[in-house]
PDB file of C-alpha atoms in Angstrom:
ATOM      1  CA  UNK A   1     111.788  82.835 130.285  1.00 84.00           C
ATOM      2  CA  UNK A   2     112.427  86.236 129.397  1.00 86.00           C
ATOM      3  CA  UNK A   3     110.375  89.260 130.914  1.00 91.00           C
ATOM      4  CA  UNK A   4     111.313  93.252 130.508  1.00 95.00           C
ATOM      5  CA  UNK A   5     109.786  95.702 133.301  1.00 95.00           C
ATOM      6  CA  UNK A   6     109.484  99.407 133.025  1.00 97.00           C
ATOM      7  CA  UNK A   7     108.869 101.910 135.872  1.00 95.00           C
ATOM      8  CA  UNK A   8     107.325 103.913 136.626  1.00 96.00           C
ATOM      9  CA  UNK A   9     103.982 103.087 134.620  1.00 95.00           C
ATOM     10  CA  UNK A  10     102.898 106.834 134.709  1.00 96.00           C
ATOM     11  CA  UNK A  11     104.275 109.658 135.408  1.00 97.00           C
ATOM     12  CA  UNK A  12     103.364 113.541 135.583  1.00 97.00           C
ATOM     13  CA  UNK A  13     106.163 116.028 135.621  1.00 97.00           C
ATOM     14  CA  UNK A  14     106.224 119.832 135.326  1.00 97.00           C
ATOM     15  CA  UNK A  15     108.370 121.411 132.611  1.00 97.00           C
ATOM     16  CA  UNK A  16     111.786 121.927 133.560  1.00 96.00           C
ATOM     17  CA  UNK A  17     112.086 118.698 135.701  1.00 97.00           C
ATOM     18  CA  UNK A  18     114.418 116.098 135.244  1.00 97.00           C
ATOM     19  CA  UNK A  19     113.615 112.480 134.232  1.00 96.00           C
ATOM     20  CA  UNK A  20     114.586 108.907 135.133  1.00 97.00           C
ATOM     21  CA  UNK A  21     112.674 106.031 133.196  1.00 98.00           C
ATOM     22  CA  UNK A  22     113.948 102.614 134.028  1.00 98.00           C
ATOM     23  CA  UNK A  23     113.951  99.428 132.052  1.00 98.00           C
ATOM     24  CA  UNK A  24     115.206  95.732 133.203  1.00 97.00           C
ATOM     25  CA  UNK A  25     115.198  92.597 131.328  1.00 96.00           C
ATOM     26  CA  UNK A  26     115.371  89.345 132.951  1.00 95.00           C
ATOM     27  CA  UNK A  27     116.068  85.813 131.827  1.00 93.00           C
ATOM     28  CA  UNK A  28     118.678  86.679 129.137  1.00 90.00           C
ATOM     29  CA  UNK A  29     122.153  88.059 128.738  1.00 89.00           C
ATOM     30  CA  UNK A  30     123.530  90.947 126.493  1.00 91.00           C
ATOM     31  CA  UNK A  31     120.748  91.738 125.163  1.00 92.00           C
ATOM     32  CA  UNK A  32     120.173  94.501 122.490  1.00 91.00           C
ATOM     33  CA  UNK A  33     118.343  97.302 124.331  1.00 94.00           C
ATOM     34  CA  UNK A  34     115.920 100.003 122.864  1.00 94.00           C
ATOM     35  CA  UNK A  35     113.955 103.137 123.978  1.00 95.00           C
ATOM     36  CA  UNK A  36     111.131 104.024 121.683  1.00 94.00           C
ATOM     37  CA  UNK A  37     108.520 106.953 122.152  1.00 94.00           C
ATOM     38  CA  UNK A  38     104.871 107.130 120.834  1.00 92.00           C
ATOM     39  CA  UNK A  39     103.395 110.120 120.378  1.00 82.00           C
ATOM     40  CA  UNK A  40      99.622 110.353 120.621  1.00 75.00           C
ATOM     41  CA  UNK A  41      97.783 108.447 117.590  1.00 70.00           C
ATOM     42  CA  UNK A  42     100.901 107.474 115.981  1.00 73.00           C
ATOM     43  CA  UNK A  43     103.642 104.721 115.536  1.00 79.00           C
ATOM     44  CA  UNK A  44     106.702 104.436 117.332  1.00 88.00           C
ATOM     45  CA  UNK A  45     109.957 106.198 116.802  1.00 89.00           C
ATOM     46  CA  UNK A  46     113.101 104.878 117.922  1.00 91.00           C
ATOM     47  CA  UNK A  47     115.195 106.961 120.463  1.00 93.00           C
ATOM     48  CA  UNK A  48     118.141 105.291 121.479  1.00 93.00           C
ATOM     49  CA  UNK A  49     119.405 101.622 121.120  1.00 91.00           C
ATOM     50  CA  UNK A  50     122.388  99.551 122.991  1.00 92.00           C
ATOM     51  CA  UNK A  51     124.428  96.711 122.165  1.00 89.00           C
ATOM     52  CA  UNK A  52     126.280  96.781 125.256  1.00 90.00           C
ATOM     53  CA  UNK A  53     127.066  98.229 128.498  1.00 92.00           C
ATOM     54  CA  UNK A  54     127.976 102.004 128.119  1.00 90.00           C
ATOM     55  CA  UNK A  55     127.165 101.678 124.445  1.00 91.00           C
ATOM     56  CA  UNK A  56     124.682 103.999 123.414  1.00 92.00           C
ATOM     57  CA  UNK A  57     123.399 104.972 119.802  1.00 89.00           C
ATOM     58  CA  UNK A  58     121.156 108.148 119.495  1.00 88.00           C
ATOM     59  CA  UNK A  59     118.771 108.161 116.427  1.00 84.00           C
ATOM     60  CA  UNK A  60     116.877 111.286 117.260  1.00 80.00           C
ATOM     61  CA  UNK A  61     118.957 114.622 118.814  1.00 66.00           C
ATOM     62  CA  UNK A  62     116.810 115.709 121.428  1.00 79.00           C
ATOM     63  CA  UNK A  63     117.024 116.821 124.961  1.00 89.00           C
ATOM     64  CA  UNK A  64     116.572 113.110 126.144  1.00 94.00           C
ATOM     65  CA  UNK A  65     119.759 110.786 126.927  1.00 95.00           C
ATOM     66  CA  UNK A  66     120.160 106.992 127.441  1.00 96.00           C
ATOM     67  CA  UNK A  67     122.682 105.133 129.476  1.00 96.00           C
ATOM     68  CA  UNK A  68     123.294 101.384 130.280  1.00 96.00           C
ATOM     69  CA  UNK A  69     124.836 100.971 133.529  1.00 95.00           C
ATOM     70  CA  UNK A  70     124.498  97.300 133.864  1.00 95.00           C
ATOM     71  CA  UNK A  71     123.968  94.483 131.139  1.00 95.00           C
ATOM     72  CA  UNK A  72     120.257  94.318 131.546  1.00 95.00           C
ATOM     73  CA  UNK A  73     119.397  97.702 132.747  1.00 96.00           C
ATOM     74  CA  UNK A  74     118.618 100.710 130.688  1.00 97.00           C
ATOM     75  CA  UNK A  75     117.852 104.236 131.579  1.00 97.00           C
ATOM     76  CA  UNK A  76     116.068 107.164 129.774  1.00 97.00           C
ATOM     77  CA  UNK A  77     116.810 110.377 131.258  1.00 96.00           C
ATOM     78  CA  UNK A  78     116.483 114.275 131.051  1.00 96.00           C
ATOM     79  CA  UNK A  79     117.793 117.375 132.836  1.00 95.00           C
ATOM     80  CA  UNK A  80     115.023 119.305 131.821  1.00 95.00           C
ATOM     81  CA  UNK A  81     111.895 118.259 130.263  1.00 95.00           C
ATOM     82  CA  UNK A  82     109.957 119.989 127.655  1.00 94.00           C
ATOM     83  CA  UNK A  83     106.203 120.051 127.031  1.00 94.00           C
ATOM     84  CA  UNK A  84     106.931 118.002 123.849  1.00 91.00           C
ATOM     85  CA  UNK A  85     108.408 115.311 125.664  1.00 93.00           C
ATOM     86  CA  UNK A  86     105.164 113.875 126.747  1.00 92.00           C
ATOM     87  CA  UNK A  87     104.025 110.534 125.114  1.00 93.00           C
ATOM     88  CA  UNK A  88     104.443 106.938 125.894  1.00 94.00           C
ATOM     89  CA  UNK A  89     107.748 105.464 126.198  1.00 96.00           C
ATOM     90  CA  UNK A  90     108.432 101.599 125.360  1.00 96.00           C
ATOM     91  CA  UNK A  91     111.540  99.793 126.129  1.00 97.00           C
ATOM     92  CA  UNK A  92     112.327  96.609 124.034  1.00 95.00           C
ATOM     93  CA  UNK A  93     114.806  94.084 124.110  1.00 93.00           C
ATOM     94  CA  UNK A  94     116.071  91.500 121.450  1.00 91.00           C
ATOM     95  CA  UNK A  95     118.817  88.879 121.098  1.00 86.00           C
ATOM     96  CA  UNK A  96     121.815  90.072 119.392  1.00 78.00           C
ATOM     97  CA  UNK A  97     122.129  88.809 115.799  1.00 70.00           C
ATOM     98  CA  UNK A  98     120.801  89.980 112.391  1.00 59.00           C
ATOM     99  CA  UNK A  99     117.208  88.508 112.592  1.00 63.00           C
ATOM    100  CA  UNK A 100     116.062  88.793 116.026  1.00 75.00           C
ATOM    101  CA  UNK A 101     112.698  90.415 117.080  1.00 87.00           C
ATOM    102  CA  UNK A 102     112.127  93.114 119.334  1.00 91.00           C
ATOM    103  CA  UNK A 103     110.178  92.328 122.402  1.00 92.00           C
ATOM    104  CA  UNK A 104     108.136  95.146 124.268  1.00 94.00           C
ATOM    105  CA  UNK A 105     107.935  96.312 127.848  1.00 95.00           C
ATOM    106  CA  UNK A 106     104.818  97.620 129.169  1.00 95.00           C
ATOM    107  CA  UNK A 107     105.554 101.093 128.763  1.00 95.00           C
ATOM    108  CA  UNK A 108     105.648 104.351 130.629  1.00 96.00           C
ATOM    109  CA  UNK A 109     103.220 106.946 130.206  1.00 95.00           C
ATOM    110  CA  UNK A 110     104.633 110.663 130.641  1.00 95.00           C
ATOM    111  CA  UNK A 111     102.745 113.840 130.779  1.00 95.00           C
ATOM    112  CA  UNK A 112     104.789 117.066 130.976  1.00 95.00           C
ATOM    113  CA  UNK A 113     102.623 120.188 132.227  1.00 96.00           C
TER     114      UNK A 113
ATOM    115  CA  UNK G   1     114.390 105.538 102.775  1.00 73.00           C
ATOM    116  CA  UNK G   2     112.147 102.794 103.793  1.00 81.00           C
ATOM    117  CA  UNK G   3     108.700 103.765 105.066  1.00 91.00           C
ATOM    118  CA  UNK G   4     105.502 101.866 106.054  1.00 95.00           C
ATOM    119  CA  UNK G   5     101.988 102.830 105.108  1.00 96.00           C
ATOM    120  CA  UNK G   6      98.917 101.452 106.674  1.00 96.00           C
ATOM    121  CA  UNK G   7      96.048 103.254 104.516  1.00 96.00           C
ATOM    122  CA  UNK G   8      93.258 101.946 106.929  1.00 96.00           C
ATOM    123  CA  UNK G   9      92.712 104.066 110.236  1.00 95.00           C
ATOM    124  CA  UNK G  10      90.106 101.830 111.328  1.00 97.00           C
ATOM    125  CA  UNK G  11      88.424  98.881 110.694  1.00 98.00           C
ATOM    126  CA  UNK G  12      85.741  96.876 112.455  1.00 97.00           C
ATOM    127  CA  UNK G  13      84.480  93.158 112.085  1.00 98.00           C
ATOM    128  CA  UNK G  14      81.691  91.063 113.830  1.00 98.00           C
ATOM    129  CA  UNK G  15      83.024  88.395 116.189  1.00 97.00           C
ATOM    130  CA  UNK G  16      83.671  85.058 114.252  1.00 97.00           C
ATOM    131  CA  UNK G  17      84.240  86.594 111.189  1.00 98.00           C
ATOM    132  CA  UNK G  18      87.783  87.278 109.197  1.00 98.00           C
ATOM    133  CA  UNK G  19      89.314  90.592 108.614  1.00 98.00           C
ATOM    134  CA  UNK G  20      92.399  91.876 106.863  1.00 98.00           C
ATOM    135  CA  UNK G  21      94.603  94.821 107.553  1.00 98.00           C
ATOM    136  CA  UNK G  22      96.776  96.209 105.015  1.00 98.00           C
ATOM    137  CA  UNK G  23     100.322  97.258 104.789  1.00 98.00           C
ATOM    138  CA  UNK G  24     102.455  98.648 102.135  1.00 97.00           C
ATOM    139  CA  UNK G  25     106.329  99.372 102.367  1.00 96.00           C
ATOM    140  CA  UNK G  26     108.992 100.810 100.543  1.00 94.00           C
ATOM    141  CA  UNK G  27     112.139  99.330 100.109  1.00 92.00           C
ATOM    142  CA  UNK G  28     115.261  98.875  97.858  1.00 91.00           C
ATOM    143  CA  UNK G  29     116.411  96.009  99.938  1.00 89.00           C
ATOM    144  CA  UNK G  30     115.975  92.466  98.957  1.00 90.00           C
ATOM    145  CA  UNK G  31     116.649  90.967 102.366  1.00 90.00           C
ATOM    146  CA  UNK G  32     114.427  92.401 105.138  1.00 92.00           C
ATOM    147  CA  UNK G  33     111.635  91.220 107.803  1.00 93.00           C
ATOM    148  CA  UNK G  34     108.285  92.446 108.257  1.00 95.00           C
ATOM    149  CA  UNK G  35     106.213  92.243 111.308  1.00 96.00           C
ATOM    150  CA  UNK G  36     102.662  92.772 113.102  1.00 97.00           C
ATOM    151  CA  UNK G  37     102.320  94.030 116.434  1.00 96.00           C
ATOM    152  CA  UNK G  38      99.276  94.194 118.438  1.00 97.00           C
ATOM    153  CA  UNK G  39      98.885  97.288 120.860  1.00 94.00           C
ATOM    154  CA  UNK G  40      95.787  96.549 123.196  1.00 94.00           C
ATOM    155  CA  UNK G  41      94.489  99.187 125.463  1.00 90.00           C
ATOM    156  CA  UNK G  42      97.103  98.582 128.073  1.00 88.00           C
ATOM    157  CA  UNK G  43      99.243  99.776 125.232  1.00 88.00           C
ATOM    158  CA  UNK G  44     101.890  96.898 125.315  1.00 89.00           C
ATOM    159  CA  UNK G  45     103.164  96.108 122.064  1.00 92.00           C
ATOM    160  CA  UNK G  46     102.833  92.330 121.508  1.00 94.00           C
ATOM    161  CA  UNK G  47     104.391  90.527 118.541  1.00 95.00           C
ATOM    162  CA  UNK G  48     101.599  88.750 116.507  1.00 97.00           C
ATOM    163  CA  UNK G  49     103.403  87.819 113.634  1.00 96.00           C
ATOM    164  CA  UNK G  50     106.847  87.723 111.752  1.00 95.00           C
ATOM    165  CA  UNK G  51     107.856  87.016 108.135  1.00 95.00           C
ATOM    166  CA  UNK G  52     111.178  86.875 106.691  1.00 92.00           C
ATOM    167  CA  UNK G  53     111.371  88.357 102.962  1.00 92.00           C
ATOM    168  CA  UNK G  54     113.661  85.461 101.594  1.00 91.00           C
ATOM    169  CA  UNK G  55     110.629  82.854 102.734  1.00 90.00           C
ATOM    170  CA  UNK G  56     107.927  82.422  99.772  1.00 87.00           C
ATOM    171  CA  UNK G  57     105.605  81.059 102.199  1.00 93.00           C
ATOM    172  CA  UNK G  58     103.360  83.235 104.219  1.00 96.00           C
ATOM    173  CA  UNK G  59     103.858  83.132 108.051  1.00 95.00           C
ATOM    174  CA  UNK G  60     100.752  81.829 110.157  1.00 95.00           C
ATOM    175  CA  UNK G  61     100.232  81.712 113.772  1.00 94.00           C
ATOM    176  CA  UNK G  62      97.053  80.216 114.741  1.00 96.00           C
ATOM    177  CA  UNK G  63      94.257  82.543 113.949  1.00 97.00           C
ATOM    178  CA  UNK G  64      96.691  84.920 112.309  1.00 98.00           C
ATOM    179  CA  UNK G  65      97.908  84.720 108.859  1.00 97.00           C
ATOM    180  CA  UNK G  66      99.814  87.153 106.484  1.00 97.00           C
ATOM    181  CA  UNK G  67      99.514  87.616 102.668  1.00 97.00           C
ATOM    182  CA  UNK G  68     103.165  88.431 101.839  1.00 97.00           C
ATOM    183  CA  UNK G  69     103.520  89.985  98.285  1.00 96.00           C
ATOM    184  CA  UNK G  70     107.175  90.856  97.677  1.00 95.00           C
ATOM    185  CA  UNK G  71     106.926  92.404  94.432  1.00 94.00           C
ATOM    186  CA  UNK G  72     104.130  94.415  95.358  1.00 96.00           C
ATOM    187  CA  UNK G  73     105.692  95.440  98.686  1.00 96.00           C
ATOM    188  CA  UNK G  74     102.576  94.275 100.220  1.00 97.00           C
ATOM    189  CA  UNK G  75     102.015  92.721 103.681  1.00 97.00           C
ATOM    190  CA  UNK G  76      98.479  92.088 105.006  1.00 98.00           C
ATOM    191  CA  UNK G  77      97.316  90.622 107.948  1.00 98.00           C
ATOM    192  CA  UNK G  78      94.487  88.431 108.045  1.00 98.00           C
ATOM    193  CA  UNK G  79      92.702  87.649 111.337  1.00 98.00           C
ATOM    194  CA  UNK G  80      90.206  84.638 111.187  1.00 98.00           C
ATOM    195  CA  UNK G  81      87.410  83.705 113.623  1.00 97.00           C
ATOM    196  CA  UNK G  82      87.923  87.236 115.209  1.00 98.00           C
ATOM    197  CA  UNK G  83      87.256  87.229 118.942  1.00 97.00           C
ATOM    198  CA  UNK G  84      86.516  90.477 121.101  1.00 97.00           C
ATOM    199  CA  UNK G  85      90.127  90.205 122.538  1.00 96.00           C
ATOM    200  CA  UNK G  86      91.547  90.830 119.354  1.00 97.00           C
ATOM    201  CA  UNK G  87      90.426  94.361 119.533  1.00 97.00           C
ATOM    202  CA  UNK G  88      93.337  96.589 119.595  1.00 97.00           C
ATOM    203  CA  UNK G  89      95.885  98.913 117.422  1.00 96.00           C
ATOM    204  CA  UNK G  90      97.770  96.922 114.905  1.00 97.00           C
ATOM    205  CA  UNK G  91     100.991  98.036 113.750  1.00 96.00           C
ATOM    206  CA  UNK G  92     102.929  96.871 110.621  1.00 97.00           C
ATOM    207  CA  UNK G  93     106.838  96.984 111.149  1.00 95.00           C
ATOM    208  CA  UNK G  94     109.710  96.494 108.955  1.00 93.00           C
ATOM    209  CA  UNK G  95     113.475  95.964 109.582  1.00 90.00           C
ATOM    210  CA  UNK G  96     116.421  95.352 107.783  1.00 85.00           C
ATOM    211  CA  UNK G  97     118.916  92.350 108.900  1.00 79.00           C
ATOM    212  CA  UNK G  98     121.251  93.879 111.449  1.00 74.00           C
ATOM    213  CA  UNK G  99     119.788  97.226 111.601  1.00 73.00           C
ATOM    214  CA  UNK G 100     118.520  98.323 115.142  1.00 71.00           C
ATOM    215  CA  UNK G 101     115.441 100.218 113.914  1.00 81.00           C
ATOM    216  CA  UNK G 102     112.012  98.985 113.466  1.00 88.00           C
ATOM    217  CA  UNK G 103     110.179 101.122 111.118  1.00 91.00           C
ATOM    218  CA  UNK G 104     106.335 101.162 112.036  1.00 92.00           C
ATOM    219  CA  UNK G 105     103.392 102.407 110.017  1.00 93.00           C
ATOM    220  CA  UNK G 106     100.867 104.601 111.778  1.00 92.00           C
ATOM    221  CA  UNK G 107      98.559 101.832 112.595  1.00 94.00           C
ATOM    222  CA  UNK G 108      95.005 100.629 112.345  1.00 96.00           C
ATOM    223  CA  UNK G 109      92.537 100.497 115.001  1.00 96.00           C
ATOM    224  CA  UNK G 110      90.332  97.168 114.849  1.00 98.00           C
ATOM    225  CA  UNK G 111      87.126  97.170 116.456  1.00 98.00           C
ATOM    226  CA  UNK G 112      85.310  93.688 117.256  1.00 98.00           C
ATOM    227  CA  UNK G 113      81.568  93.722 117.587  1.00 96.00           C
ATOM    228  CA  UNK G 114      79.487  90.874 119.201  1.00 94.00           C
TER     229      UNK G 114
END
């Protein structure tokens, strides 16, 4: 069966520091991968998605970036964090296709101080 | 633009009773997918149920079922025989075929009382 991992689970970072969040998927090949952010008390907002290695699409312009160095690895980064980057970051995967459900990882709670 | 609205910020139900969570959406498309996700205190999003718009039959997963009214653009979730473990935030979501983005509602917090 497929599993999705995210780390770290919790992160506290000062403003202006860099960020790297990692997501890996096991048990499947060539998945679609997604990064979502959930602000406190709100639904999820798609940040980036990837349909293959090195292929990244951005939904929301911001100071975050994403990379996919390996088939089942998806990384969310920032060179300089802002206070507004605080939130809960969720990675998701789906099988490639038109009708596929997205399955979510356990998430990373990021607090920027 | 497609939007998803959950008009009930909070709901409560007694254990073993039935509760219905509401969701409406706005779209001009005829083919799409609807989902209910559960987010417990651990905050992991867990798929509860999924409905294809081209199917007239309402989806069912054990104690969870939906009432899908395509013309009214309504997609409610019914939880039967509620259990304490059902307490969570519930999010309704919409997705077009081959689209990458799930569009989420703002969620409904469900409390279950013994």
